[in-house]
GROMACS .gro file of C-alpha atoms in nm:
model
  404
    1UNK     CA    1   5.978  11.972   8.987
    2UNK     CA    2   6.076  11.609   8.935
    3UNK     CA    3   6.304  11.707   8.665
    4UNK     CA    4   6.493  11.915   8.958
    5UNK     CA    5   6.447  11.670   9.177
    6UNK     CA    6   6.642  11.427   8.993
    7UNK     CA    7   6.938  11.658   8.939
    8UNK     CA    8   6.985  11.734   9.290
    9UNK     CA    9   6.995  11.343   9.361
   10UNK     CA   10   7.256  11.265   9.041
   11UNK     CA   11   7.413  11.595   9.207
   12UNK     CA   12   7.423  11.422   9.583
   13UNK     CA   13   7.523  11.106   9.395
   14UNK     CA   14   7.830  11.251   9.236
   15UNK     CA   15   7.955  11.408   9.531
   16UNK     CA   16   7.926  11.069   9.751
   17UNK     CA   17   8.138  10.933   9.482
   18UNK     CA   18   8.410  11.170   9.518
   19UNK     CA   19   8.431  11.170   9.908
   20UNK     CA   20   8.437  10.868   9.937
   21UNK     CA   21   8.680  10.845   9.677
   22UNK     CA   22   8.928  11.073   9.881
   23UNK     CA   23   8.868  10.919  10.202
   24UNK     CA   24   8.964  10.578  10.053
   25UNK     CA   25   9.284  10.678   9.914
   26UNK     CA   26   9.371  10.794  10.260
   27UNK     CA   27   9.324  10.450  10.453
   28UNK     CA   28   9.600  10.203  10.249
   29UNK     CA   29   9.867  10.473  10.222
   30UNK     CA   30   9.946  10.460  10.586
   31UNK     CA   31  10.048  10.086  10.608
   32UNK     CA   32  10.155  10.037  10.296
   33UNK     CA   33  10.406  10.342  10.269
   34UNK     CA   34  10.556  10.194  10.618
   35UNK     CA   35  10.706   9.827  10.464
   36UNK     CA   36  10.950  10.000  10.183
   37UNK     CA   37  11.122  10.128  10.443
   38UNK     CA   38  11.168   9.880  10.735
   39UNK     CA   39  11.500   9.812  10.673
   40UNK     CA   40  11.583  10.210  10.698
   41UNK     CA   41  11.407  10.226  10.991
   42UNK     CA   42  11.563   9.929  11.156
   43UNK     CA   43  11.884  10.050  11.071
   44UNK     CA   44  11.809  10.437  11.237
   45UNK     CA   45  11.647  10.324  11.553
   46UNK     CA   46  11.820   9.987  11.642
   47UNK     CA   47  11.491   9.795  11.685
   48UNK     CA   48  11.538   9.438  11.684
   49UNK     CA   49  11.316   9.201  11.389
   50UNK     CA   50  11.071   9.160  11.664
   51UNK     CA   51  10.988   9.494  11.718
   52UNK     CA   52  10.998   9.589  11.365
   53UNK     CA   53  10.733   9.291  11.357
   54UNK     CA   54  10.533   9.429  11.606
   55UNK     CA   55  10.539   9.778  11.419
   56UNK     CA   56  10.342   9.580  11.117
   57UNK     CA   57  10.163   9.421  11.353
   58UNK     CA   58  10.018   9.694  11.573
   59UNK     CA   59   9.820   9.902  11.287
   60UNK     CA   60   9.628   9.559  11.178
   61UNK     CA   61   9.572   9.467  11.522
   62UNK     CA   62   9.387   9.844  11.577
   63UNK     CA   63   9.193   9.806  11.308
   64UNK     CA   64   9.030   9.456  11.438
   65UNK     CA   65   9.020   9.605  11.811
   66UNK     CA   66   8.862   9.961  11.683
   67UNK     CA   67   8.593   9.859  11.431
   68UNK     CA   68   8.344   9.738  11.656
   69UNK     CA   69   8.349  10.124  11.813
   70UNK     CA   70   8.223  10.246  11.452
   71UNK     CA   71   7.868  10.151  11.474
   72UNK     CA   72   7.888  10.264  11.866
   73UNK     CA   73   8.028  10.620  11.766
   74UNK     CA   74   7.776  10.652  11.449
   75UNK     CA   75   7.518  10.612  11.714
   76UNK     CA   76   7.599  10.874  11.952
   77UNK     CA   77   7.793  11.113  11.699
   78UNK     CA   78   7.600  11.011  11.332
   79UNK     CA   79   7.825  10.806  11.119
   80UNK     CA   80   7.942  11.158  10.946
   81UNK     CA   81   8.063  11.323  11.234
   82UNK     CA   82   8.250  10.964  11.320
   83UNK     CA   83   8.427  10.972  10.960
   84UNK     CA   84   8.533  11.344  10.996
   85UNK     CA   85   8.701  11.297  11.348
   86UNK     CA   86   8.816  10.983  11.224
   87UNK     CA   87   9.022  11.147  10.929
   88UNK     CA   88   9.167  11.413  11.207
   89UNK     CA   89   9.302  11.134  11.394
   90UNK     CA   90   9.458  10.943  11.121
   91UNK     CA   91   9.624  11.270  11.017
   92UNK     CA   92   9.731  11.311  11.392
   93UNK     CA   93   9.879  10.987  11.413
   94UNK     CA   94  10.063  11.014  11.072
   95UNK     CA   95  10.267  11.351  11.217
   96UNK     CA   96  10.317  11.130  11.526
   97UNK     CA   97  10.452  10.831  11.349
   98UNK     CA   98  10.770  10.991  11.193
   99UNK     CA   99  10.863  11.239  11.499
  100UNK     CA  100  11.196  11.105  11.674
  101UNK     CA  101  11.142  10.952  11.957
  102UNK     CA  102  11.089  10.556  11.876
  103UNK     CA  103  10.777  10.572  12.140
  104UNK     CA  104  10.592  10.797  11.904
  105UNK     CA  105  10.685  10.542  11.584
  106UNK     CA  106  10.426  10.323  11.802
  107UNK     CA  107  10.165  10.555  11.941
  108UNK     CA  108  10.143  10.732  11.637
  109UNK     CA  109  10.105  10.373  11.409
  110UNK     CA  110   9.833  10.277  11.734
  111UNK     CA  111   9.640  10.564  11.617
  112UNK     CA  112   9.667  10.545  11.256
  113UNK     CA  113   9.495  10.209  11.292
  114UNK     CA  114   9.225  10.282  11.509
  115UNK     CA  115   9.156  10.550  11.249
  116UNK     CA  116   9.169  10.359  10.994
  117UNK     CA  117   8.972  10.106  11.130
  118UNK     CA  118   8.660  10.322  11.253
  119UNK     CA  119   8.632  10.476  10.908
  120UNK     CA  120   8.675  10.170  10.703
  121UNK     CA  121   8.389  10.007  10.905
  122UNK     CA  122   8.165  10.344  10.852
  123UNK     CA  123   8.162  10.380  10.470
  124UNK     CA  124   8.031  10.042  10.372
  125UNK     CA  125   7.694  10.097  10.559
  126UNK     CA  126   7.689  10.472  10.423
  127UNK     CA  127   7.732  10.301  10.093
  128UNK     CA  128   7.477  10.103  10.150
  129UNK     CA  129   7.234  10.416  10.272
  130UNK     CA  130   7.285  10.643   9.996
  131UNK     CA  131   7.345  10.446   9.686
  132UNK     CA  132   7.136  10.119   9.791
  133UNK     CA  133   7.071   9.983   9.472
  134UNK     CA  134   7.415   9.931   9.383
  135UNK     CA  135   7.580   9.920   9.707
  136UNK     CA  136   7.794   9.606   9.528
  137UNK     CA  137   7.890   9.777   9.292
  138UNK     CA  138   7.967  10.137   9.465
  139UNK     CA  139   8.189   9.895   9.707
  140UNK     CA  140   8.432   9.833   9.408
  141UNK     CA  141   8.510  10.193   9.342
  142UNK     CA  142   8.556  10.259   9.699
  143UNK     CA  143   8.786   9.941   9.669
  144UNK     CA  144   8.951  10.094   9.385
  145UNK     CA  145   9.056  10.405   9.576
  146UNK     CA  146   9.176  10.195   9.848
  147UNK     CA  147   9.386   9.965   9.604
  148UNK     CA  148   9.549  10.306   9.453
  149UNK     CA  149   9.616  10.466   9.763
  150UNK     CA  150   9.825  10.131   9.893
  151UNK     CA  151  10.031  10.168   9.529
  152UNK     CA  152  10.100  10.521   9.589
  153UNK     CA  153  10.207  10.430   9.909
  154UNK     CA  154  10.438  10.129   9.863
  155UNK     CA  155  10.562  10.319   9.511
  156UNK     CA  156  10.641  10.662   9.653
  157UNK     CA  157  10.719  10.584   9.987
  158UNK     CA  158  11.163  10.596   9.842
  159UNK     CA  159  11.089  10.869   9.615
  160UNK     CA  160  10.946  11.084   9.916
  161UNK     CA  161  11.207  10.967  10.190
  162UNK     CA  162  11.483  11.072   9.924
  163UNK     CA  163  11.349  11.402   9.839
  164UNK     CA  164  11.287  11.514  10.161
  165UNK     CA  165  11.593  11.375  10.305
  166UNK     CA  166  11.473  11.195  10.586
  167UNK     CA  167  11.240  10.852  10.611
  168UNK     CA  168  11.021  11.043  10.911
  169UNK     CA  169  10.993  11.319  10.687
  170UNK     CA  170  10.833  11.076  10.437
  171UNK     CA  171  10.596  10.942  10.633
  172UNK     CA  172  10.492  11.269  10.757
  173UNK     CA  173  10.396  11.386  10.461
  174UNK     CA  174  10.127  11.164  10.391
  175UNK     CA  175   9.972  11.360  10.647
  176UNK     CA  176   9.876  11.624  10.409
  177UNK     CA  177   9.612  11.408  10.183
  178UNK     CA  178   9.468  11.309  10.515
  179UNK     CA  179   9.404  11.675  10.623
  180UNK     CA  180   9.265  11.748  10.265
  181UNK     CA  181   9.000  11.484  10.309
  182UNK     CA  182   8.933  11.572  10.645
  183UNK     CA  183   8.820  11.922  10.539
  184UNK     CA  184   8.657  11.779  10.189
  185UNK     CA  185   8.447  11.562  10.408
  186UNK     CA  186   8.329  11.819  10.667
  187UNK     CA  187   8.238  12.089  10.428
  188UNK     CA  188   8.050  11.872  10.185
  189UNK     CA  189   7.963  11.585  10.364
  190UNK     CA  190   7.554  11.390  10.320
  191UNK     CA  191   7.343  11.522  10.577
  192UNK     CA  192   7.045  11.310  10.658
  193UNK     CA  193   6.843  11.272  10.990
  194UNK     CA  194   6.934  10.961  11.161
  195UNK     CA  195   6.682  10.692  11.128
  196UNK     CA  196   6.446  10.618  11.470
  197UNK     CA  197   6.607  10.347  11.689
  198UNK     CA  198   6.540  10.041  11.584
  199UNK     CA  199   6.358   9.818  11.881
  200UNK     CA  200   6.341   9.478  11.621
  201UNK     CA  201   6.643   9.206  11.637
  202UNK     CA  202   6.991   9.269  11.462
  203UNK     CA  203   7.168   9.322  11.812
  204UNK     CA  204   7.554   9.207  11.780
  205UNK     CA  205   7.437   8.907  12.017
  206UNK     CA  206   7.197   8.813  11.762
  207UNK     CA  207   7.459   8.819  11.463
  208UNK     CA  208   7.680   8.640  11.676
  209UNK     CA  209   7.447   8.388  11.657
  210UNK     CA  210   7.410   8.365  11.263
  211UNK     CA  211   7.681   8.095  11.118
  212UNK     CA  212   7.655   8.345  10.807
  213UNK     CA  213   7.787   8.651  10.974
  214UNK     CA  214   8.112   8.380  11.157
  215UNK     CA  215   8.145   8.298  10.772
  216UNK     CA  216   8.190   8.628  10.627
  217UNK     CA  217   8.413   8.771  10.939
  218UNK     CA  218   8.639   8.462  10.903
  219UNK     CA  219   8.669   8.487  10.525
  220UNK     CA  220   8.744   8.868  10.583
  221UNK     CA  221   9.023   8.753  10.834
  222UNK     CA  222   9.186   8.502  10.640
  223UNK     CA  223   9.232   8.683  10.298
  224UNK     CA  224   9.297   9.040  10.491
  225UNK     CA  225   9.567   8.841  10.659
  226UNK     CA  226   9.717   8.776  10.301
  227UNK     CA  227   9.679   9.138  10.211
  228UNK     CA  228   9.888   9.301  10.566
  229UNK     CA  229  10.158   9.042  10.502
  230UNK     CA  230  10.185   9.171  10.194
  231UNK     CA  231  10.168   9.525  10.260
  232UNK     CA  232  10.454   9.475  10.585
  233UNK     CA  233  10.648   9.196  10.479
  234UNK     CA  234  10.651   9.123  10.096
  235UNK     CA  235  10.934   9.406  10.022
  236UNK     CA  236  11.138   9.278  10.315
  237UNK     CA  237  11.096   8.893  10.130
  238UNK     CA  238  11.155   9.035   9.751
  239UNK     CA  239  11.514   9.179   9.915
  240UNK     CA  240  11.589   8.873  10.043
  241UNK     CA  241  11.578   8.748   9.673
  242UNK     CA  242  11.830   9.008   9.615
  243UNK     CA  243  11.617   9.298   9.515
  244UNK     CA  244  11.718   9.625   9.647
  245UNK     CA  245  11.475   9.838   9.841
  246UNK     CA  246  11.352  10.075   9.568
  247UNK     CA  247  11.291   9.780   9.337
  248UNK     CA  248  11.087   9.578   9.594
  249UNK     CA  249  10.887   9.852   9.676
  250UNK     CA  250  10.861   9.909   9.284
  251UNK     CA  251  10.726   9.539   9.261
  252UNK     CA  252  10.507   9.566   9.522
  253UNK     CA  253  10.357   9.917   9.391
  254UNK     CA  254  10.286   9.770   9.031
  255UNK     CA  255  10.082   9.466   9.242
  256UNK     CA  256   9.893   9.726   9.413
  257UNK     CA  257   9.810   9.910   9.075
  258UNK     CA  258   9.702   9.626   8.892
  259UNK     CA  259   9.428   9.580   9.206
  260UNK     CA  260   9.253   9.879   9.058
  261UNK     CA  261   9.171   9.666   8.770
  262UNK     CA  262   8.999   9.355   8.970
  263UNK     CA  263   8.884   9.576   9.256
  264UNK     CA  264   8.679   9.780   9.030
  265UNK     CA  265   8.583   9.446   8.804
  266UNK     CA  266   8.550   9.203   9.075
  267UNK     CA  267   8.179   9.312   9.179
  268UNK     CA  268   8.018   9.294   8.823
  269UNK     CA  269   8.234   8.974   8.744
  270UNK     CA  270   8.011   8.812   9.065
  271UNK     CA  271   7.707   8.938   8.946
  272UNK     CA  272   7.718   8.691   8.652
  273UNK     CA  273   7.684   8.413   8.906
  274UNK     CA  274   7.348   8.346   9.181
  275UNK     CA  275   7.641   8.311   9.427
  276UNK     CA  276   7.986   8.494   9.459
  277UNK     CA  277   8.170   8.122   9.487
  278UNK     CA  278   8.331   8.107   9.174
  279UNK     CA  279   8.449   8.463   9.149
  280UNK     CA  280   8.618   8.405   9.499
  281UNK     CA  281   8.779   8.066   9.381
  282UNK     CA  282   8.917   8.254   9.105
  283UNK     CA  283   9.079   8.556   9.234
  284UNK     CA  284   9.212   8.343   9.535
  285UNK     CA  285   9.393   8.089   9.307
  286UNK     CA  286   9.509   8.425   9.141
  287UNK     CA  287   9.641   8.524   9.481
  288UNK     CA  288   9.778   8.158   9.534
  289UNK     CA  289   9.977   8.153   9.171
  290UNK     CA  290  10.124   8.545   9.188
  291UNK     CA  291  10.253   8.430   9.547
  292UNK     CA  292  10.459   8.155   9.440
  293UNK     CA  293  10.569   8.277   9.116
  294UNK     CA  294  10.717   8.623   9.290
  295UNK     CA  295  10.869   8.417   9.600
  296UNK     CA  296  11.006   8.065   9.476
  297UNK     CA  297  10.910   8.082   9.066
  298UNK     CA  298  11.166   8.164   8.792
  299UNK     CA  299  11.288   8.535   8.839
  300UNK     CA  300  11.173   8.634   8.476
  301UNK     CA  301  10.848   8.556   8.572
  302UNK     CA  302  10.827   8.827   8.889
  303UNK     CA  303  10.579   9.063   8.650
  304UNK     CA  304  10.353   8.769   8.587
  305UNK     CA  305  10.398   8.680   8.989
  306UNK     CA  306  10.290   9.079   8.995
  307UNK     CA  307   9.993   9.069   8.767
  308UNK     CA  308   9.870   8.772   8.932
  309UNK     CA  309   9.898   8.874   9.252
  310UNK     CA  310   9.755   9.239   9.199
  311UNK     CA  311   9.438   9.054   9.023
  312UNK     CA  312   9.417   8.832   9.300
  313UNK     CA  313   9.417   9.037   9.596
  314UNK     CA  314   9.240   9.357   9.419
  315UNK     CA  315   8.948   9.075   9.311
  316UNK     CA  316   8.930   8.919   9.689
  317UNK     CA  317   8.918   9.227   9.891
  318UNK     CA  318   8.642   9.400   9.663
  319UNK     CA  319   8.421   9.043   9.725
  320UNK     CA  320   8.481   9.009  10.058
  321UNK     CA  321   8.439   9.370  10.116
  322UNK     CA  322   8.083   9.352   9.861
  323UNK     CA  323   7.964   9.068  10.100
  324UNK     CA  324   7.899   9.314  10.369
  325UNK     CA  325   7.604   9.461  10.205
  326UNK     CA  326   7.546   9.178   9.980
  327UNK     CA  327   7.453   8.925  10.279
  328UNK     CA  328   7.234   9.243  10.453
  329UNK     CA  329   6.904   9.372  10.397
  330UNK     CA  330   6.913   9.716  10.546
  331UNK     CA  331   7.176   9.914  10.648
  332UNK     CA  332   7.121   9.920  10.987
  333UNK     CA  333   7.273   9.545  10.965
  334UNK     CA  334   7.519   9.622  10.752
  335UNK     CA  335   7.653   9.885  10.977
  336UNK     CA  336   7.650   9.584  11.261
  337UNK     CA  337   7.772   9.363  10.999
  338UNK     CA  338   8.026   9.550  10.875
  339UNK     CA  339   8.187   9.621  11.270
  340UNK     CA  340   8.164   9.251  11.352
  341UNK     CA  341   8.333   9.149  11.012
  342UNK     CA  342   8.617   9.421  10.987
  343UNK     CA  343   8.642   9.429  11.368
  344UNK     CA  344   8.676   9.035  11.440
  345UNK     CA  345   8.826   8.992  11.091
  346UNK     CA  346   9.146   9.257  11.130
  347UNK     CA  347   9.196   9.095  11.448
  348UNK     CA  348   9.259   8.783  11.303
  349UNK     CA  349   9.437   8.902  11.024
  350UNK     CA  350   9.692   9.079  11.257
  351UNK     CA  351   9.835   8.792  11.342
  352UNK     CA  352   9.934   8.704  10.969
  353UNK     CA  353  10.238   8.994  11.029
  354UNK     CA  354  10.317   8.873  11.329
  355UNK     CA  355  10.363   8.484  11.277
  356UNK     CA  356  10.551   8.633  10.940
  357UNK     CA  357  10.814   8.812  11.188
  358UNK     CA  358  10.832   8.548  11.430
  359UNK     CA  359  10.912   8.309  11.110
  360UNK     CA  360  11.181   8.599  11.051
  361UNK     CA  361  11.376   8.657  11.364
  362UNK     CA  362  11.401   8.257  11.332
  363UNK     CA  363  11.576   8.280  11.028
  364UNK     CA  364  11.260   8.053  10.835
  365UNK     CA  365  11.382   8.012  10.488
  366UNK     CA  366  11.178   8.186  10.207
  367UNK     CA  367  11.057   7.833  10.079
  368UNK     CA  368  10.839   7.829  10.440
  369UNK     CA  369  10.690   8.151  10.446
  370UNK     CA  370  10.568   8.034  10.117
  371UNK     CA  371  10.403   7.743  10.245
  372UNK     CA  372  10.244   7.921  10.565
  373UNK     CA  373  10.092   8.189  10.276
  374UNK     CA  374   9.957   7.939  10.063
  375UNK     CA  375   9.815   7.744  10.374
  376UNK     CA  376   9.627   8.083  10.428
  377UNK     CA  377   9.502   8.161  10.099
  378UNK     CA  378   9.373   7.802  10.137
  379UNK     CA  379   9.199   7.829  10.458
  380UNK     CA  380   9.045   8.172  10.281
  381UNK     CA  381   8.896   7.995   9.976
  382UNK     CA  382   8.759   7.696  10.198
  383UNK     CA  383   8.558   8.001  10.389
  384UNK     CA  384   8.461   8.160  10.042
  385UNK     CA  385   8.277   7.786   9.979
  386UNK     CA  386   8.075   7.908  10.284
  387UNK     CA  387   8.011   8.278  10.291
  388UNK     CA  388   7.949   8.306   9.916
  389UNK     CA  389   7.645   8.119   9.886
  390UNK     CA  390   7.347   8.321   9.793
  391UNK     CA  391   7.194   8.412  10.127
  392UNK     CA  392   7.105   8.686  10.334
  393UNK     CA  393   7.051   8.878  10.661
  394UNK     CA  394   6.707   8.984  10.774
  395UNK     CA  395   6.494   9.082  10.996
  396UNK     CA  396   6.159   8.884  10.964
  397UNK     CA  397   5.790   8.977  11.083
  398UNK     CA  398   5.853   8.916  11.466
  399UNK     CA  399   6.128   9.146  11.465
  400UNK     CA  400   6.419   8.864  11.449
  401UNK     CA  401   6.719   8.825  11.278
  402UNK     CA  402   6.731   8.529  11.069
  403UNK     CA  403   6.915   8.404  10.740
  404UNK     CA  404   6.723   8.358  10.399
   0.00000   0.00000   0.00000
């Protein structure tokens, strides 16, 4: 009986692995299949740099302003009912984003980040239900699929507007791995009776109140900001180095691929430390050094400024993403955690694009945008001093939240 038992759970196991596998490679390819092709899309619909800014802008932006409605949905729906309608949407808004009216180019984007948003805040506290012993290190492959997604995104985003002819058709088509997951996730999606309400402390006042939970959301915000200036802006800055399109989205791709390497590593690399402080210093300085050697450094030394870069950013997200139900004790709180993080953190980070566009439709020269992204990678790794140190969220024998 056990020895059934214990296949049915590896069983469960493996199949959690591969959903959530699927479901991450649908939630980078969105945004980063969009920044290849600004320049086309500038050029078809006559929107001016601010717009175009605003277009980068607007999915990051939905992501902040729609993850604090993941924990609220999970509630009232179950968190696997909230991933599956969540997945239906995103594919929605991808068919929206590349119909012809320039309107749609926004609503469509709008709802590709609220998507986007509600299911990225869902899967860590489902990671942290059903594999809770190594929720860390579960958080690195579902990093990993994220990471690979974004390549395949910013690497056959000129491939697929080619082939089919048309830029809208392009970002249509992306439309069809979202539908896949949808179904994958509501045929074989976990089924498991929602826990009791809980009547103890962990309210979102009450982690408001926990300098911890500020730390982690902040850290989120600053190095996410980093990540969607990357994803919107970096091919636009490698062509005004004098690479053409294809090759900047190329570059770009190849730093998205080599994420799969830290995103995957990252976790186990922190848990050779009490603290994840050192792993964060690393990757961030890896950030720091790809940055300036792909935007000001010698131009034979772009696949180093790639490598770097990729190892960097791959390394910080899996960390900062890993904090979520490293700093939590159940995942009740990381659910709340995980909506206050990714929901004030995106917020932040959207205005990373932004400022980047502004800097643009003022003609800032490419030594300045440098500065104003190492000033933020910076500000990230002074955070990571605060929200790595070896503590944690709980709820203690009166029922109240409190940090160990």
């Amino acid at each position: 009986m056990t020895t059934t038992s214990d296949s049915e759970n590896r069983r469960r196991l493996v199949l959690f692995l591969v959903l959530m596998v699927l479901v991450g490679l649908n939630l980078r390819p969105a945004l980063s299949s969009l920044a290849p092709l600004l320049v086309r899309i500038q050029t078809t619909t006559g929107l001016s740099a601010l717009a175009i800014g605003a277009l980068t802008t607007l999915p990051v932006l939905c992501l902040g302003l729609f993850a604090p409605l993941a924990p609220w949905l999970s509630k009232r729906l179950g968190a696997e009912r909230t991933l599956g309608l969540a997945l239906g949407m995103l594919a929605v808004g991808l068919v929206l984003r590349g119909l012809p009216p320039n309107p749609l180019l926004f609503i469509g984007t709008l709802l590709v980040g609220a998507s986007i948003g509600v299911a990225g805040t869902l899967l860590p506290a489902l990671v942290k239900r059903e594999i809770p012993g190594g929720a860390d290190l579960m958080t690195g492959v579902y990093t990993m699929a994220l990471c690979l997604g974004g390549a395949l995104g910013a690497g056959l985003s000129i491939p697929l507007a080619e082939w089919l002819g048309s830029w809208r058709l392009g970002l249509i088509s992306w439309a069809v791995l979202a539908v896949a997951a949808m179904i994958a996730w509501q045929r074989c999606m976990p089924r498991r009776q929602a826990p009791p309400p809980s009547s103890g402390g962990g309210s979102m006042r009450d982690l408001l109140g926990q300098p911890l939970a500020w730390q982690v959301m902040l850290l989120m915000g600053t190095q996410s900001s980093i990540a969607y200036i990357i994803f919107g802006w970096l091919p636009t800055l490698l062509q005004l180095r004098g690479y053409s399109d294809a090759q900047a989205g190329w570059l770009m791709s190849a730093s998205v691929m080599v994420q799969l390497l830290s995103a995957l590593g990252a976790p186990w690399l922190a848990r050779l430390s009490r603290d994840q402080r050192p792993a964060l210093l690393m990757v961030l300085g890896c950030v720091a050094c790809g940055l300036w050697l792909l935007l000001l450094g010698p131009e034979n030394w772009r696949w180093a400024g790639v490598v770097l870069l990729g190892l960097g950013q791959g390394g910080s997200f899996s960390l900062t993403l890993s904090l979520i139900v490293l700093r939590t004790a159940t995942s009740r709180l990381a659910g709340k955690l995980s909506g206050l993080t990714q929901g004030g953190g995106y917020t932040l980070a959207a205005m990373g694009p932004l400022a980047v566009g502004l800097l643009l439709q003022f003609e800032a020269s490419l030594p300045v945008l440098t500065a104003v992204l190492l000033a933020i990678t910076a500000t990230a790794a002074g955070l990571a001093l605060l929200a790595g140190r070896n503590l944690r969220l709980d709820i203690d024998e009166h029922g109240e939240l409190i940090t160990r």
